[in-house]
Amino acid sequence: MSPSPSTGPSTGPVTGPPRRPADGPARGWSALSVLHARVEAHLERALQVAHELSARELSVLDLLGGQHPGEGGHLQMHQLAEAVALSQSATTRLVTRLEERGLLTRYICATDRRGIYTDVTEAGFALLPKARRTRDAALREALDDAERRPGLAPLVAAVRSLGDA
């Protein structure tokens, strides 16, 4: 006895409305998602191999490396979480990993005992330029590859034009 269409796999042709690519903004969003995933995977591999860093870890080091001692020059953990688009708990785990590697250090804010600040250590500052070069080279490679794909080429051009702005 063969299964009925509602109770088992069908061996006949698929019926129903034909599938077609998304239109308008959905198509653009899909292409952007593909570009992001391809570039991020390439960056992750390159940074992991060369420096045992994730792209997010580099983003945190890069952001914290730009801090200064003046007014508003340091980010508290909740501000860092917002800046790198992570939850506070994920940011804390990421900072802990970098701290365990000796790349960051945390301390309590002198004027607000509830505030925790994070600074890049000498080892972190020594790693930053090397990791940035790796990131930049991997980014160029990933964008060059994506540019050869017709559906992604306009997005690559837009990303590159933002870098010139």
XYZ file of C-alpha atoms in Angstrom:
165
model
C 0.000 0.000 0.000
C 1.453 3.356 -0.991
C 1.293 6.316 1.346
C -1.329 8.931 0.682
C -0.159 12.490 -0.104
C -1.052 13.637 3.400
C 0.686 10.800 5.271
C 3.930 10.063 3.428
C 6.477 11.170 0.899
C 5.288 12.024 -2.568
C 6.956 10.468 -5.571
C 5.207 12.687 -8.092
C 5.932 16.217 -9.232
C 5.699 19.031 -6.718
C 2.434 20.873 -7.030
C 1.384 24.272 -5.798
C 2.500 27.738 -6.698
C 5.837 27.909 -8.491
C 8.760 29.058 -6.378
C 10.461 32.229 -7.492
C 13.159 34.419 -6.046
C 12.105 37.097 -3.634
C 11.300 40.493 -5.113
C 12.339 43.995 -4.122
C 13.830 44.547 -0.694
C 13.649 40.826 0.150
C 15.967 40.026 -2.766
C 18.395 42.742 -1.682
C 18.261 41.566 1.931
C 18.960 38.010 0.825
C 21.975 39.119 -1.227
C 23.247 41.207 1.687
C 22.913 38.202 4.007
C 24.863 36.035 1.583
C 27.614 38.654 1.235
C 27.841 39.093 5.002
C 28.041 35.342 5.634
C 30.728 34.826 2.983
C 32.870 37.739 4.167
C 32.464 36.891 7.843
C 33.417 33.238 7.298
C 36.548 34.282 5.392
C 37.514 36.813 8.079
C 36.929 34.298 10.867
C 39.164 31.705 9.219
C 41.974 34.174 8.541
C 41.932 35.702 12.031
C 41.703 32.303 13.743
C 44.634 30.872 11.798
C 46.893 33.911 12.151
C 46.023 35.199 15.633
C 43.555 32.832 17.330
C 41.039 35.697 17.337
C 37.449 35.902 16.189
C 36.214 38.845 14.167
C 34.176 39.983 17.197
C 37.216 39.777 19.447
C 39.153 41.949 17.009
C 36.246 44.397 16.880
C 36.334 44.697 20.672
C 40.116 45.155 20.742
C 39.901 47.697 17.928
C 37.139 49.658 19.636
C 38.801 49.620 23.044
C 42.152 50.504 21.483
C 40.698 53.885 20.543
C 39.810 54.852 24.114
C 41.373 57.903 25.732
C 41.654 59.233 29.289
C 39.538 62.347 28.641
C 35.837 62.886 29.302
C 33.795 60.155 27.645
C 36.960 58.390 26.528
C 36.188 55.007 28.105
C 33.309 52.638 27.491
C 31.564 50.805 30.284
C 30.712 47.171 29.634
C 27.091 47.925 28.705
C 28.265 50.563 26.203
C 30.772 48.126 24.730
C 28.023 45.500 24.379
C 25.862 47.973 22.488
C 28.751 49.084 20.267
C 29.575 45.531 19.156
C 25.923 44.389 18.960
C 26.174 41.645 21.578
C 24.260 40.958 24.746
C 25.922 42.059 27.958
C 26.539 38.448 28.976
C 28.108 37.582 25.597
C 30.279 40.710 25.808
C 31.381 39.774 29.323
C 32.349 36.273 28.141
C 34.253 37.719 25.180
C 36.092 40.249 27.388
C 36.907 37.454 29.860
C 38.485 35.384 27.071
C 40.583 38.358 25.947
C 41.515 39.135 29.541
C 42.611 35.513 30.106
C 44.870 35.843 27.045
C 46.397 38.997 28.535
C 45.008 41.281 25.824
C 42.605 43.259 28.042
C 42.333 44.281 31.668
C 39.252 45.363 33.609
C 38.949 47.833 36.479
C 36.259 49.596 38.507
C 35.436 53.187 37.568
C 36.807 55.604 40.182
C 33.742 57.876 40.039
C 31.032 55.206 39.742
C 31.763 51.988 41.623
C 29.100 50.191 39.552
C 30.949 50.926 36.319
C 33.505 48.485 34.951
C 35.958 49.683 32.338
C 38.210 47.665 30.081
C 41.603 48.674 28.722
C 43.809 47.101 26.076
C 47.092 45.811 27.504
C 50.530 46.191 25.931
C 50.143 42.697 24.480
C 46.779 43.705 23.035
C 48.226 46.845 21.479
C 51.094 44.781 20.029
C 48.593 42.363 18.439
C 46.230 45.003 17.046
C 48.231 46.179 13.995
C 49.005 42.590 12.945
C 45.393 41.502 13.345
C 44.174 44.578 11.471
C 46.472 43.760 8.529
C 45.143 40.186 8.506
C 41.556 41.460 8.650
C 42.139 43.974 5.867
C 43.798 41.420 3.577
C 41.066 38.838 4.250
C 38.398 41.462 3.661
C 39.941 42.435 0.306
C 40.123 38.751 -0.714
C 36.520 38.056 0.300
C 35.212 41.161 -1.456
C 37.245 40.442 -4.600
C 35.733 36.945 -4.694
C 32.191 38.222 -4.069
C 32.598 40.912 -6.724
C 32.891 38.187 -9.376
C 29.341 37.059 -8.540
C 26.769 39.172 -10.421
C 24.213 39.203 -7.594
C 26.785 40.439 -5.084
C 28.835 42.844 -7.205
C 26.584 45.893 -6.552
C 26.780 45.290 -2.812
C 30.555 44.971 -2.945
C 30.689 48.307 -4.783
C 28.521 49.866 -2.065
C 30.746 48.467 0.715
C 33.840 49.768 -1.022
C 32.287 53.207 -1.552
C 31.504 53.418 2.179
C 35.180 52.884 2.870
C 35.961 55.938 0.749
C 33.466 58.148 2.587
